[in-house]
Amino acid sequence: MESPIKEIDVRFKNFMVHEINSSITYHGVYYVCAMQKDTESDASVFSRLLYIGKSNEDNGIYGRYLGHADKDEWKRQLDAREYLGFFTAEIADAVDLARAEAALIYAFKPPFNTQHLHVFGYPITRVNVSNVWGLKKTKELLGRYVIENEGA
């Protein structure tokens, strides 16, 4: 008998520019993106996804960000018009958190991620991503994704 699809909701609730705010102490996932200012509206515009991360057992998202080895390298990858943008979503359950992070990395394959790019080590999972505030060009980061290993 086939097991039911596990659904995980990833609702982004914070957006920050330049760095993650120290008040983001909850556990969850975060996107690190290259952003640009829209010349007409001065709004932040998504350029590209650089990395997807999660908090660890000891620290919330802010603590994980502070100690991340690639933090300076993310900045070096930006061109003169770009700056870092961060979207954060709370996922309290540790198993769902690990599964959601793996699913998002497998789906989007950000250049700074090294794990989960080619193998999704979980049963079929549906990740429902919402609330990226309608930033331009973020449609590829929103929606419903059913993730499974190819050939499974």
Short mmCIF file of C-alpha atoms in Angstrom, two decimals:
data_model
loop_
_atom_site.label_atom_id
_atom_site.label_comp_id
_atom_site.label_asym_id
_atom_site.label_seq_id
_atom_site.Cartn_x
_atom_site.Cartn_y
_atom_site.Cartn_z
CA MET A 1 0.00 0.00 0.00
CA GLU A 2 1.32 3.40 -0.96
CA SER A 3 1.83 5.81 1.94
CA PRO A 4 -0.03 9.13 1.86
CA ILE A 5 1.79 12.23 0.70
CA LYS A 6 3.21 14.23 3.60
CA GLU A 7 2.20 17.91 3.38
CA ILE A 8 4.28 20.67 4.93
CA ASP A 9 3.24 24.32 4.88
CA VAL A 10 6.08 26.83 4.56
CA ARG A 11 4.62 30.27 5.23
CA PHE A 12 7.23 32.99 5.03
CA LYS A 13 6.56 35.63 7.63
CA ASN A 14 9.58 37.92 7.52
CA PHE A 15 11.59 39.63 4.81
CA MET A 16 14.84 41.43 5.62
CA VAL A 17 17.55 43.06 3.55
CA HIS A 18 21.32 42.92 4.07
CA GLU A 19 21.21 40.52 7.07
CA ILE A 20 18.86 38.52 9.25
CA ASN A 21 17.48 40.46 12.20
CA SER A 22 18.51 39.27 15.67
CA SER A 23 14.82 38.93 16.65
CA ILE A 24 14.44 35.93 14.31
CA THR A 25 15.13 33.31 16.98
CA TYR A 26 12.47 30.75 15.98
CA HIS A 27 13.33 27.50 14.22
CA GLY A 28 12.59 27.24 10.53
CA VAL A 29 13.87 27.61 6.98
CA TYR A 30 15.25 30.65 5.22
CA TYR A 31 15.98 31.72 1.66
CA VAL A 32 19.05 33.82 0.89
CA CYS A 33 18.40 35.76 -2.31
CA ALA A 34 20.10 38.33 -4.48
CA MET A 35 17.76 41.33 -4.67
CA GLN A 36 17.66 44.58 -6.65
CA LYS A 37 15.72 47.81 -6.34
CA ASP A 38 13.04 48.35 -8.94
CA THR A 39 13.95 51.64 -10.63
CA GLU A 40 10.32 52.72 -10.99
CA SER A 41 8.82 51.78 -7.64
CA ASP A 42 11.91 51.47 -5.40
CA ALA A 43 10.56 48.07 -4.31
CA SER A 44 12.80 45.07 -3.74
CA VAL A 45 12.90 42.76 -6.75
CA PHE A 46 14.02 39.14 -6.61
CA SER A 47 17.04 38.45 -8.80
CA ARG A 48 18.07 34.88 -7.90
CA LEU A 49 18.06 32.34 -5.12
CA LEU A 50 21.50 31.71 -3.59
CA TYR A 51 20.91 29.37 -0.67
CA ILE A 52 18.23 27.60 1.37
CA GLY A 53 19.03 26.91 5.00
CA LYS A 54 17.46 25.85 8.26
CA SER A 55 18.05 26.53 11.90
CA ASN A 56 19.91 23.89 13.86
CA GLU A 57 18.99 22.30 17.19
CA ASP A 58 20.93 24.84 19.26
CA ASN A 59 20.13 28.10 17.48
CA GLY A 60 17.20 29.69 15.78
CA ILE A 61 17.48 31.11 12.28
CA TYR A 62 19.46 34.16 13.41
CA GLY A 63 22.03 32.03 15.27
CA ARG A 64 22.46 29.75 12.26
CA TYR A 65 22.91 32.74 9.95
CA LEU A 66 25.55 34.34 12.21
CA GLY A 67 27.69 31.22 12.21
CA HIS A 68 27.27 30.31 8.55
CA ALA A 69 30.59 29.71 6.76
CA ASP A 70 29.32 31.01 3.38
CA LYS A 71 27.88 34.31 4.63
CA ASP A 72 30.72 36.43 3.21
CA GLU A 73 30.80 34.42 -0.02
CA TRP A 74 27.08 35.15 -0.63
CA LYS A 75 27.94 38.86 -0.56
CA ARG A 76 30.88 38.42 -2.95
CA GLN A 77 28.55 36.87 -5.53
CA LEU A 78 26.43 40.02 -5.78
CA ASP A 79 26.90 42.49 -8.58
CA ALA A 80 27.02 46.24 -7.91
CA ARG A 81 23.22 46.66 -8.14
CA GLU A 82 22.35 43.74 -5.86
CA TYR A 83 22.00 43.23 -2.12
CA LEU A 84 21.07 40.26 0.04
CA GLY A 85 17.46 39.54 0.89
CA PHE A 86 16.23 36.97 3.40
CA PHE A 87 12.85 35.28 3.70
CA THR A 88 12.19 33.31 6.89
CA ALA A 89 9.50 30.77 7.76
CA GLU A 90 8.88 29.13 11.11
CA ILE A 91 8.66 25.32 11.22
CA ALA A 92 8.70 24.11 14.82
CA ASP A 93 8.72 20.34 14.23
CA ALA A 94 12.33 19.17 13.71
CA VAL A 95 11.39 16.31 11.35
CA ASP A 96 9.18 18.55 9.18
CA LEU A 97 11.91 21.21 9.19
CA ALA A 98 14.58 18.84 7.87
CA ARG A 99 12.17 17.42 5.29
CA ALA A 100 11.00 20.84 4.08
CA GLU A 101 14.56 22.12 3.73
CA ALA A 102 15.57 19.02 1.75
CA ALA A 103 12.50 19.30 -0.49
CA LEU A 104 13.06 22.98 -1.27
CA ILE A 105 16.75 22.44 -2.03
CA TYR A 106 15.93 19.46 -4.25
CA ALA A 107 13.30 21.51 -6.12
CA PHE A 108 15.29 24.75 -6.59
CA LYS A 109 18.95 23.60 -6.48
CA PRO A 110 20.45 26.86 -5.14
CA PRO A 111 24.14 27.27 -6.06
CA PHE A 112 25.42 27.47 -2.47
CA ASN A 113 23.71 24.32 -1.26
CA THR A 114 25.67 21.08 -1.37
CA GLN A 115 23.25 18.56 0.15
CA HIS A 116 19.90 17.40 -1.24
CA LEU A 117 20.64 18.70 -4.74
CA HIS A 118 20.39 15.34 -6.49
CA VAL A 119 18.75 13.01 -3.97
CA PHE A 120 15.64 13.67 -1.90
CA GLY A 121 15.93 11.19 0.96
CA TYR A 122 12.30 11.19 2.08
CA PRO A 123 9.01 9.70 0.87
CA ILE A 124 6.84 11.80 -1.44
CA THR A 125 6.31 15.24 0.09
CA ARG A 126 4.14 18.19 -0.87
CA VAL A 127 5.53 21.55 0.20
CA ASN A 128 3.07 24.45 0.14
CA VAL A 129 5.04 27.69 -0.01
CA SER A 130 3.22 30.98 0.59
CA ASN A 131 3.52 34.63 1.53
CA VAL A 132 6.55 36.03 -0.22
CA TRP A 133 4.70 39.38 -0.35
CA GLY A 134 4.21 39.51 -4.08
CA LEU A 135 7.75 40.62 -4.80
CA LYS A 136 8.34 40.74 -8.50
CA LYS A 137 9.88 37.59 -10.03
CA THR A 138 9.22 35.40 -7.00
CA LYS A 139 6.57 33.23 -8.62
CA GLU A 140 9.07 30.40 -8.93
CA LEU A 141 9.49 30.48 -5.15
CA LEU A 142 5.77 30.18 -4.44
CA GLY A 143 3.27 27.44 -4.95
CA ARG A 144 2.76 23.77 -4.32
CA TYR A 145 5.57 21.35 -5.04
CA VAL A 146 5.36 17.60 -4.93
CA ILE A 147 8.87 16.32 -4.37
CA GLU A 148 10.06 12.75 -4.87
CA ASN A 149 13.26 11.14 -6.00
CA GLU A 150 13.50 10.70 -9.74
CA GLY A 151 12.88 7.09 -10.66
CA ALA A 152 11.07 6.43 -7.37
#
